[in-house]
Short mmCIF file of C-alpha atoms and ligand atoms in Angstrom, two decimals:
data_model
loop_
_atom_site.label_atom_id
_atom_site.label_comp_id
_atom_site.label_asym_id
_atom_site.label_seq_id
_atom_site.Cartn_x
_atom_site.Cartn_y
_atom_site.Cartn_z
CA UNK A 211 15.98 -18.80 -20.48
CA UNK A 212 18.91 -16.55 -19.20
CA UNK A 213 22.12 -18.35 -18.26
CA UNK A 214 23.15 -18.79 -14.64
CA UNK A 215 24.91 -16.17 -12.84
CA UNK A 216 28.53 -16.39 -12.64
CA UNK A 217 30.51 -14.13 -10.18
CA UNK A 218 31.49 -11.81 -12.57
CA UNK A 219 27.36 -10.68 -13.39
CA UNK A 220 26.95 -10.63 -9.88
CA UNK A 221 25.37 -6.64 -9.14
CA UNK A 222 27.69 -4.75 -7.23
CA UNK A 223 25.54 -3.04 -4.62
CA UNK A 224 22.46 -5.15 -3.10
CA UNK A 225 19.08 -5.60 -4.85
CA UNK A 226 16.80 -4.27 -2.33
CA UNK A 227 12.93 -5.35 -2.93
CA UNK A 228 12.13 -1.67 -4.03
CA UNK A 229 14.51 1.22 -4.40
CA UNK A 230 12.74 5.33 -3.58
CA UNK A 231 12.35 6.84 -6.92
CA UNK A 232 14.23 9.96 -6.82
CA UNK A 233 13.11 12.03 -9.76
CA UNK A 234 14.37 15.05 -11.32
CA UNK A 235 16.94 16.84 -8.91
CA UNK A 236 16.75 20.05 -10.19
CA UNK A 237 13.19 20.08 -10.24
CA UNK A 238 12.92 19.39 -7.19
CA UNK A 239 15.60 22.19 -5.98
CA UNK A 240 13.69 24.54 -8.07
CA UNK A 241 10.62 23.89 -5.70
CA UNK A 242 12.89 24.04 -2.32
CA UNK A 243 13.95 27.36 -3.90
CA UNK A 244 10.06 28.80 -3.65
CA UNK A 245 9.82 27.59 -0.20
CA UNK A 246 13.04 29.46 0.73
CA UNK A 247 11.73 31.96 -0.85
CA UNK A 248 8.05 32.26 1.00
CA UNK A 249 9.04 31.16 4.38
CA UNK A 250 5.90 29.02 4.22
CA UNK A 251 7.00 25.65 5.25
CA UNK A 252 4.14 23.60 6.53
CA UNK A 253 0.16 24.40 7.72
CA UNK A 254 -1.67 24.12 4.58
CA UNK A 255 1.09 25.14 2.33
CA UNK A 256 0.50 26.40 -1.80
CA UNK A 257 2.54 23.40 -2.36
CA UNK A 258 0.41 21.25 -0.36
CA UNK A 259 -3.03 22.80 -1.79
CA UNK A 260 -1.39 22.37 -5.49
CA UNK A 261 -0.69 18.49 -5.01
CA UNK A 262 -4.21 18.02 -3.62
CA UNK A 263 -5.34 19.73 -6.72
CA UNK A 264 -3.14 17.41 -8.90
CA UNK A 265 -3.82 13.68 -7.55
CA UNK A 266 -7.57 14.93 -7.54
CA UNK A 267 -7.61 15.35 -11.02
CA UNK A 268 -5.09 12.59 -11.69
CA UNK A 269 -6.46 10.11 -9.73
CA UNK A 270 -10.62 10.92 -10.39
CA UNK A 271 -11.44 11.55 -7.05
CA UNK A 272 -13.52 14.24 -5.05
CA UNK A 273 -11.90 15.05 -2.03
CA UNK A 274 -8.32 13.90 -1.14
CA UNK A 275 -6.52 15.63 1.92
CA UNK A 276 -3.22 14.92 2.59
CA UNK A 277 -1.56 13.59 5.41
CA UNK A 278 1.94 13.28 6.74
CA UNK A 279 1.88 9.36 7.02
CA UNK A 280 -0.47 6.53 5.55
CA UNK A 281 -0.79 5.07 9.20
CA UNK A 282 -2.17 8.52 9.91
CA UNK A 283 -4.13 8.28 7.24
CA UNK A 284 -5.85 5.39 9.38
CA UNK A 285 -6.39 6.66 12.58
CA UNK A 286 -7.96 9.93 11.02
CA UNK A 287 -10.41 7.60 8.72
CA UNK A 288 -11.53 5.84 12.69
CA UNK A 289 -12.15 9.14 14.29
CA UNK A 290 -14.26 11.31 11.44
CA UNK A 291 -16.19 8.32 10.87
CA UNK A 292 -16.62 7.94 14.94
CA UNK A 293 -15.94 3.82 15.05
CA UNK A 294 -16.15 2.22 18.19
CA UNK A 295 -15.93 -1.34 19.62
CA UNK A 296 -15.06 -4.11 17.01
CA UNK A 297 -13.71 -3.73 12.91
CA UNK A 298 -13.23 -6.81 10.57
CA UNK A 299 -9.98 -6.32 9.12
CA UNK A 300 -7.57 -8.95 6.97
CA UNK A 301 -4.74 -10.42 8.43
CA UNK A 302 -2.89 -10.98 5.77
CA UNK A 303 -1.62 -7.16 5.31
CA UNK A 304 1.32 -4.86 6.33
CA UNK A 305 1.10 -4.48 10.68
CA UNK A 306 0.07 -0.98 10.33
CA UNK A 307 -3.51 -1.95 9.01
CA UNK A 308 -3.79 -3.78 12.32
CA UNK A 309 -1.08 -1.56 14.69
CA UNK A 310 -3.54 1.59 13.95
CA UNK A 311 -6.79 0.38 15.05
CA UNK A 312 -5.35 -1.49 18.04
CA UNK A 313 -3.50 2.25 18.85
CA UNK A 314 -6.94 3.77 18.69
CA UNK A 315 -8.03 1.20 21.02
CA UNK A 316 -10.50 -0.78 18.63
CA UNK A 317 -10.50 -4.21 18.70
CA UNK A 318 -9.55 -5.82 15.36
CA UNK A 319 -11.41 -8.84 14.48
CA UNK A 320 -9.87 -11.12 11.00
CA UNK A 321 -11.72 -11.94 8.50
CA UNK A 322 -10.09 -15.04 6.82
CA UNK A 323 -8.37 -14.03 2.88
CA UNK A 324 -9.01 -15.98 -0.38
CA UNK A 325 -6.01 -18.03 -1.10
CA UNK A 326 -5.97 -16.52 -4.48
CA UNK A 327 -6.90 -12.84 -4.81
CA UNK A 328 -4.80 -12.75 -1.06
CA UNK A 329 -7.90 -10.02 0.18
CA UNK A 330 -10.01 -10.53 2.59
CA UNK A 331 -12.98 -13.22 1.71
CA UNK A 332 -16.60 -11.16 2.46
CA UNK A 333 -18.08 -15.18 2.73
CA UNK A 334 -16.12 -14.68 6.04
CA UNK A 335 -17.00 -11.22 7.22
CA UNK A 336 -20.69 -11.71 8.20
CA UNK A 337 -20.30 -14.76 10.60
CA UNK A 338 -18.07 -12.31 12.54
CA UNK A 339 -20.42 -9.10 12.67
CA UNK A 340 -21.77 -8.58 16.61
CA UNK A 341 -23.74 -5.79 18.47
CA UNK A 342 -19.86 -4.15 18.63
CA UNK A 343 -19.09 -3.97 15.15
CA UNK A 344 -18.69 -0.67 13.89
CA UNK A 345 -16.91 -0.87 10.27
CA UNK A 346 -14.99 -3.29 7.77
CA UNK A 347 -11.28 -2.35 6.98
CA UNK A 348 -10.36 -4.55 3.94
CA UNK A 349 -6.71 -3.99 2.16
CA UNK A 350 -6.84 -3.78 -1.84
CA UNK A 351 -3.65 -6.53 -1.04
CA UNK A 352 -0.38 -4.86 -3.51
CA UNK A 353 -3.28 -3.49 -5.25
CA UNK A 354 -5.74 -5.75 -6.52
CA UNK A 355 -9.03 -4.84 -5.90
CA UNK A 356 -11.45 -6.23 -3.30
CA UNK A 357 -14.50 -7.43 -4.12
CA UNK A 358 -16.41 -4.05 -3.14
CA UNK A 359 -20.16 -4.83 -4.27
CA UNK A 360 -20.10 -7.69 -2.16
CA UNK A 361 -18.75 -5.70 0.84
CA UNK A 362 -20.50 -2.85 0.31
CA UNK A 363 -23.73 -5.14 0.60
CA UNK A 364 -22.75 -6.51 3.62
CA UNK A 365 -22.05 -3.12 5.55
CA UNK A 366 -25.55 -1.72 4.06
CA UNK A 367 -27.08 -4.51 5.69
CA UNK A 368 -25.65 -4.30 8.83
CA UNK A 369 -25.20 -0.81 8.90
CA UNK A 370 -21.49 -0.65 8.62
CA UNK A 371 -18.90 1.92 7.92
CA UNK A 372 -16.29 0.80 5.26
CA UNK A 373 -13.13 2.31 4.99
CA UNK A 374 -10.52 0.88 2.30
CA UNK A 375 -6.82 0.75 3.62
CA UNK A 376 -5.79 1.42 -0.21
CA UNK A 377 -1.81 1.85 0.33
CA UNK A 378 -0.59 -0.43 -2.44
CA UNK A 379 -3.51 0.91 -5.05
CA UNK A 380 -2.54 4.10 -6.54
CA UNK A 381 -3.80 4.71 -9.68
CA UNK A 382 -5.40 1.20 -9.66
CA UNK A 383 -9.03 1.57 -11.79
CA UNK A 384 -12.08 -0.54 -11.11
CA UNK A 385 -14.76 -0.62 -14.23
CA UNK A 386 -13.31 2.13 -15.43
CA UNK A 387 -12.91 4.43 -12.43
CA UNK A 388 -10.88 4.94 -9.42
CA UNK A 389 -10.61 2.28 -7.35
CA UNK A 390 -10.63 4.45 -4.15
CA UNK A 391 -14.14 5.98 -4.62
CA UNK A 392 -15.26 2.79 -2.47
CA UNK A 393 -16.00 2.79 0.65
CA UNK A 394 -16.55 5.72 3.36
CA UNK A 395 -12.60 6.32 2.97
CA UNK A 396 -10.40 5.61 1.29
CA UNK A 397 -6.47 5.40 2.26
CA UNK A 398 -3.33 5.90 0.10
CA UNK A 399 0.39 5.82 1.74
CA UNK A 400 3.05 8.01 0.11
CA UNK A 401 5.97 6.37 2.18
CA UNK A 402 9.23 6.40 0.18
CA UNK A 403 9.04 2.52 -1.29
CA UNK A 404 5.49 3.37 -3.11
CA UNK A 405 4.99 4.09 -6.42
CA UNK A 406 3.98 7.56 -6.05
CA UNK A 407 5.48 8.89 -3.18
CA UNK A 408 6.43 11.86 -0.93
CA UNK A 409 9.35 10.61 1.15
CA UNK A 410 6.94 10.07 4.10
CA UNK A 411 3.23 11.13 3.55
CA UNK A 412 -0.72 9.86 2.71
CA UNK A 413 -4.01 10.81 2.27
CA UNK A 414 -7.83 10.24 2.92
CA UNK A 415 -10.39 10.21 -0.08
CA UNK A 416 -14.03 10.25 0.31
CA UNK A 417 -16.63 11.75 -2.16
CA UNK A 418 -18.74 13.16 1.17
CA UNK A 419 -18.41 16.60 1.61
CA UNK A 420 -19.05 16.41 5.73
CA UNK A 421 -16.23 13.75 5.82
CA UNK A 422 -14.04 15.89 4.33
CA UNK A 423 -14.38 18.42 6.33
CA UNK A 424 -14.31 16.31 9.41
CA UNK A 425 -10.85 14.95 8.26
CA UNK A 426 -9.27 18.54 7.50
CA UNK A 427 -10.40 19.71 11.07
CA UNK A 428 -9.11 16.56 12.53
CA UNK A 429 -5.63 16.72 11.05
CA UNK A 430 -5.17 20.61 12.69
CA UNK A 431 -5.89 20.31 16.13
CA UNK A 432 -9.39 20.64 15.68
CA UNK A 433 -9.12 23.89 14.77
CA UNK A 434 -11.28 26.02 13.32
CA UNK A 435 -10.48 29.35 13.09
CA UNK A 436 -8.01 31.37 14.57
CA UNK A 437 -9.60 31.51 18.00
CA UNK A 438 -11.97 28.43 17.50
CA UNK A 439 -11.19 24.52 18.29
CA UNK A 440 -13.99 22.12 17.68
CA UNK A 441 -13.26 19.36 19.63
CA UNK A 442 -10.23 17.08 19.58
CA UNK A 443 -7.70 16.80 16.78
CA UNK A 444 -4.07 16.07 16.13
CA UNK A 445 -1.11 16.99 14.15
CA UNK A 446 -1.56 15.12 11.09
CA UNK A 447 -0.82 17.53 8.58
CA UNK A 448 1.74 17.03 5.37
CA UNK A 449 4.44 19.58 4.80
CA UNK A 450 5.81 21.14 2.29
CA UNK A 451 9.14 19.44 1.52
CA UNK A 452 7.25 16.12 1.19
CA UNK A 453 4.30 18.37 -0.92
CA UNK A 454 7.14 19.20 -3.27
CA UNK A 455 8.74 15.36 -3.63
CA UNK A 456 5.08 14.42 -4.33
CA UNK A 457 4.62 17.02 -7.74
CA UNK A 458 8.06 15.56 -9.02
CA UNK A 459 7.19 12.68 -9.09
CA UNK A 460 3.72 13.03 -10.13
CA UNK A 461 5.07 14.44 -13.33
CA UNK A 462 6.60 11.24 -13.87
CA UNK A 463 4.46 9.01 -13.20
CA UNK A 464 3.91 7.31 -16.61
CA UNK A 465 7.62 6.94 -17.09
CA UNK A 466 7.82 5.19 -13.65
CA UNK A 467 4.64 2.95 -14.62
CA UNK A 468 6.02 1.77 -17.70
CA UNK A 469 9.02 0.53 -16.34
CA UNK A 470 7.52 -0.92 -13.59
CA UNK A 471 5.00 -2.73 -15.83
CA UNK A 472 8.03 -3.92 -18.04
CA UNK A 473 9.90 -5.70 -15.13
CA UNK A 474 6.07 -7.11 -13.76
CA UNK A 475 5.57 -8.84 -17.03
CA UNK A 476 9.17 -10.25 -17.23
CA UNK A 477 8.38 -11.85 -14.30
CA UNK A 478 4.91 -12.74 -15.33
CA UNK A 479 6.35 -14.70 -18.38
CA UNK A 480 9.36 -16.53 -16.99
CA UNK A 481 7.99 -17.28 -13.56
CA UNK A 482 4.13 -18.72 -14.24
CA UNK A 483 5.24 -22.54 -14.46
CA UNK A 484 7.33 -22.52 -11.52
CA UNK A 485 5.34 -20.65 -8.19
CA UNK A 486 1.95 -19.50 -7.84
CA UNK A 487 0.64 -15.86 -8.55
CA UNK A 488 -1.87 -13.46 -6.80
CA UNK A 489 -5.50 -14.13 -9.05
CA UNK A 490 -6.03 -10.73 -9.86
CA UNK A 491 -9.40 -8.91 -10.85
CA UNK A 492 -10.61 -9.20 -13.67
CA UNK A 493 -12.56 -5.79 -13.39
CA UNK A 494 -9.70 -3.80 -12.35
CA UNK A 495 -6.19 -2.93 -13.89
CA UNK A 496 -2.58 -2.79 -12.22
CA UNK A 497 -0.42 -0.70 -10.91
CA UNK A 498 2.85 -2.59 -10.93
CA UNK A 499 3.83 -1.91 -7.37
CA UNK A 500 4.45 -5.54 -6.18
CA UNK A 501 5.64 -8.75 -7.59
CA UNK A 502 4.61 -11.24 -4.97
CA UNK A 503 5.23 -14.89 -5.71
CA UNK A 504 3.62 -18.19 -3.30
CA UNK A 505 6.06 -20.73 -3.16
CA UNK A 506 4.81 -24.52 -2.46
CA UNK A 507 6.11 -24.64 0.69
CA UNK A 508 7.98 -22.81 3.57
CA UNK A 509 10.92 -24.45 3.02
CA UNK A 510 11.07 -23.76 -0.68
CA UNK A 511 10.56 -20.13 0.12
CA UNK A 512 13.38 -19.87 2.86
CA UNK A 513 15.93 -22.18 0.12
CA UNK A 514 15.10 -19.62 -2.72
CA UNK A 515 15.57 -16.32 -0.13
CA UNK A 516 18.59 -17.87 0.97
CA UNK A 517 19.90 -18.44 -2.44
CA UNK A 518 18.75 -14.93 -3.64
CA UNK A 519 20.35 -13.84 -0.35
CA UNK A 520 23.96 -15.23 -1.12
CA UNK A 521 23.38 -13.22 -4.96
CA UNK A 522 23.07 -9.95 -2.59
CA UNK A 523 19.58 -10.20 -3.94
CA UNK A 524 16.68 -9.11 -0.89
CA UNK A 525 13.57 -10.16 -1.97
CA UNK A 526 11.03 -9.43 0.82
CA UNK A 527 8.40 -11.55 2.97
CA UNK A 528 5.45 -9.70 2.55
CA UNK A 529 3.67 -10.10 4.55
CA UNK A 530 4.76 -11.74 7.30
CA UNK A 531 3.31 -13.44 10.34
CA UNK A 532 0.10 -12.86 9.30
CA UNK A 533 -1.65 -10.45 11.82
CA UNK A 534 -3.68 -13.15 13.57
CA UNK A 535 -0.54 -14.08 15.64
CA UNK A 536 0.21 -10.35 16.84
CA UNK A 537 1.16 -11.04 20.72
CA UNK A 538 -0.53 -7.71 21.78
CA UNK A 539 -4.09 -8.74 20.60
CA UNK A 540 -6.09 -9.97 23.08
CA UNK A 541 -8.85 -11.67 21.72
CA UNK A 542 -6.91 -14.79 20.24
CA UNK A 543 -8.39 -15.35 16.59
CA UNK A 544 -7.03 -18.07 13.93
CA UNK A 545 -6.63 -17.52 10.45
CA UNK A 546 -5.29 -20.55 8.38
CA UNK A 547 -5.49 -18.96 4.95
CA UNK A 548 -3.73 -16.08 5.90
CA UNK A 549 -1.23 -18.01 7.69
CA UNK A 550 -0.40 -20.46 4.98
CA UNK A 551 -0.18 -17.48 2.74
CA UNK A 552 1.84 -15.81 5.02
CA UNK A 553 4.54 -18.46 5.68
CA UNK A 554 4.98 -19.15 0.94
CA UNK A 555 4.55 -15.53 -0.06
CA UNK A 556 7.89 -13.63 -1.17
CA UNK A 557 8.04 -10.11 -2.69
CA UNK A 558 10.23 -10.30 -5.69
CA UNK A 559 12.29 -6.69 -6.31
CA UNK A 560 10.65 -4.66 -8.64
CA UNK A 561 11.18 -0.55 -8.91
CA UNK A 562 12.29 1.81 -12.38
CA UNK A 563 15.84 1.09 -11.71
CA UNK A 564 16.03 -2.35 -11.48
CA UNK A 565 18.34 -3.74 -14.70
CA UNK A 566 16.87 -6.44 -17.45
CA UNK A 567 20.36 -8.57 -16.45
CA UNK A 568 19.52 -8.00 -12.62
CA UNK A 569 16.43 -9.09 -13.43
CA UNK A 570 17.57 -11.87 -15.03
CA UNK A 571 19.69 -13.36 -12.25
CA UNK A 572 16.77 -12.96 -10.41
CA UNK A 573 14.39 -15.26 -12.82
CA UNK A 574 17.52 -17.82 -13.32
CA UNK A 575 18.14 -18.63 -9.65
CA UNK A 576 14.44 -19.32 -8.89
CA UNK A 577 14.04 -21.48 -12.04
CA UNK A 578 17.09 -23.02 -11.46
CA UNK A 579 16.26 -24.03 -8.14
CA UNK A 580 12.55 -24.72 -8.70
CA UNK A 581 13.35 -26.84 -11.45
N1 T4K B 754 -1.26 -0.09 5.10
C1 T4K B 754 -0.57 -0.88 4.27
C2 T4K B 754 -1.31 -1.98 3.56
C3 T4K B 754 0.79 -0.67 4.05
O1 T4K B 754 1.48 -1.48 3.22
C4 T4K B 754 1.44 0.39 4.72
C5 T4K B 754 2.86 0.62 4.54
C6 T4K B 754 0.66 1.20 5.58
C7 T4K B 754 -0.69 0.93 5.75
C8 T4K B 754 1.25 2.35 6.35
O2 T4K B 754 1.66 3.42 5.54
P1 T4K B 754 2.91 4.39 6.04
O3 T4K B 754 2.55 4.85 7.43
O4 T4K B 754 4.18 3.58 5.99
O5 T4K B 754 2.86 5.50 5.02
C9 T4K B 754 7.77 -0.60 4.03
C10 T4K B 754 7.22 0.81 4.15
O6 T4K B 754 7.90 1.53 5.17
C11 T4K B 754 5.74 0.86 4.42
O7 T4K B 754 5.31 2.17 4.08
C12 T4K B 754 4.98 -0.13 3.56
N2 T4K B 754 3.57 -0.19 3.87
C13 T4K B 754 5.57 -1.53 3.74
C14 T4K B 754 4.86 -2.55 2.87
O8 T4K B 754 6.94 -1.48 3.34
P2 T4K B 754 9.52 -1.87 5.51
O9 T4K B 754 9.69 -1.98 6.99
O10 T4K B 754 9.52 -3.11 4.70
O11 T4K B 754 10.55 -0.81 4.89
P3 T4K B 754 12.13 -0.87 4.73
O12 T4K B 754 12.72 0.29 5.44
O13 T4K B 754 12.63 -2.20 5.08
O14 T4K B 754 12.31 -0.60 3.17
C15 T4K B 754 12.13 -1.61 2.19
C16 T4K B 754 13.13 -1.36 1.07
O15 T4K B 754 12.84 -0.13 0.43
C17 T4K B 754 14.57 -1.23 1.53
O16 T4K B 754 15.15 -2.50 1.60
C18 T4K B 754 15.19 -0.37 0.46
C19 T4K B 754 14.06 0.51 -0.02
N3 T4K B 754 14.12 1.86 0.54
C20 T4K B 754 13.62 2.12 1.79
C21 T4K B 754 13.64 3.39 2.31
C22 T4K B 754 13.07 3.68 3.68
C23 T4K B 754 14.70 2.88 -0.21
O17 T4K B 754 15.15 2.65 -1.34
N4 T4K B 754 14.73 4.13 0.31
C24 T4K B 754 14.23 4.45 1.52
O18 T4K B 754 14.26 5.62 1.93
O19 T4K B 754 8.11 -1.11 5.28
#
């Protein structure tokens, strides 16, 4: 067990919860340098078309069409797959998964999570389906898989759309493919604290050709051709700045895995007697982008921040209130899982950069006050 911090060890600048991967400057200059060079800064960019190209292969995917925000990843998903009235959604997510369908003017309904995996529960999704249901929005919660037979099941039978809000799950693999060819859509956010990222940026991923289509229409205006709008659209479209941040990192992707999965397991091994960890599935593998920990109680959670807090240490309360208590809902809903969860659940830091001997500090002054 590592010795407790003394002022001295103490890290000079604060440990945020994640730190943006910046990755190879000159790389990255080399790219601006092209842009400069074509003029072509957004609309479909070579830069653009090239990444698309990429995380396709990468990631094992048909069609993925990139976006300038995951939250706009969202609202795009709603409108080509034309949902209306009511969607089951978790509460126990970031607000966006929520904020978007409420902006759209759909009515969110909660479906209860499992107080292990931290997803949503499908036992609780049916009791909730009505003559307004249109789709289920589940979260693959800091990346584990849902349970997507089950889900899938459930929407077949009550003729459902299904669209994945698949932010944290990057890379995740589910019996030994990607994890976001469930669903109708899929969703991925790019923003700067995710493991792949493009300073802001997303994308939808479907494997249906028309729903493709549909989404690349959507994200232009609606248009076209150059004198041709089919219906209504909006600006949702990724530029090429962000298209270039995306290949850098992309090419170092492994490198930013490993030593992501090297601080996870530290964690994993010095932290399993002392707080509870997210049950993960068995079927699918990890992506190292979150290392949330469920405290006992409230109170032990708040002591710990606090003591972290004093260390300059920022560990992050993801995700909290659970959704169910958003003011601006109107139809009041309940969800006690999600709420417990909600009110023990701490995101411990975890990015490339973070130091072993940060890391340690952070391991000694939980243990030291858990034990
Ligand atoms: N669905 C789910 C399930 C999501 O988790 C999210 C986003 C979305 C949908 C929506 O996708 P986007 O529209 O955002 O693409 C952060 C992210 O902003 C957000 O993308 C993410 N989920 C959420 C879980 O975390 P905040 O409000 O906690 O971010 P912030 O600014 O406090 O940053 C956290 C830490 O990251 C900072 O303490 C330091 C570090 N950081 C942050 C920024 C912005 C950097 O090192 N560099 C930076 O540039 O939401």
């Amino acid at each position: 067990m590592p010795s407790a911090p003394t002022p001295q060890s103490l890290p000079p600048a604060p440990i945020q919860v994640t730190k943006a991967y910046l990755p190879d400057k000159e790389k990255y200059k080399g790219y601006i340098d092209t842009i400069y060079e074509s003029g072509w800064l957004t609309n479909n960019g070579p830069l653009v078309k090239q990444l698309e190209q990429r995380l396709q292969e990468y990631l094992g995917v048909k069609h993925l069409i990139l976006v300038s925000n995951g939250t706009l990843a969202l609202q795009v998903a709603y409108k080509a797959l034309d949902l209306q009235g009511e969607v089951i959604t978790t509460p126990f997510s970031f607000v966006a998964t929520t904020s978007s369908l409420a902006w759209e003017g759909l009515t969110p309904i909660f479906a209860d999570i499992d107080p292990n995996t931290l997803n949503m529960n499908p036992a609780n999704i049916e009791p909730l389906i009505t003559s307004r249901t249109s789709a289920i929005l589940p979260v693959h919660v800091f990346g584990n898989p849902c349970e997507v037979e089950a889900i899938q099941q459930i929407a077949q039978r009550h003729n459902l759309k299904v669209i994945y809000d698949a932010a944290h799950a990057f890379g995740v693999q589910y019996k030994g493919e990607s994890i976001l060819n469930y669903g109708d859509i899929s969703t991925l956010s790019f923003h700067a604290t995710k493991l792949f990222h493009t300073i802001e940026g997303g994308a939808l991923i479907t494997n249906d050709d028309k729903v493709a289509a549909r989404v690349r229409k959507l994200i232009n205006f609606g248009i076209i051709g150059p004198d041709q709008i089919d219906g209504v659209g909006i600006n949702a479209k990724m530029n090429e700045f962000q298209a270039a941040m995306g290949l850098c990192v992309l090419d170092e992707i492994q490198e930013i895995m490993t030593l992501r999965k090297h601080v996870w397991q530290r964690y994993r091994d010095t932290l399993q007697s002392e707080v509870q960890f997210q049950e993960l599935n068995a079927n699918g593998t990890q992506n190292y982008s979150y290392f949330p920990v469920v405290f006992k109680t409230e109170q032990q959670l708040l002591e710990v921040q606090g003591k972290l807090n004093q260390a300059n240490i920022y560990p992050r309360r993801y995700f909290y209130p659970s959704l169910d208590n958003l003011d601006y809902l109107e139809a009041k809903q309940t969800c006690n899982v999600s709420r417990d969860i909600a009110s023990r659940i701490l995101c411990l830091p975890i990015f490339p950069a973070l130091e072993q001997q940060q890391q340690n500090i952070i391991i000694t002054i939980i243990c030291e006050y858990l034990s």
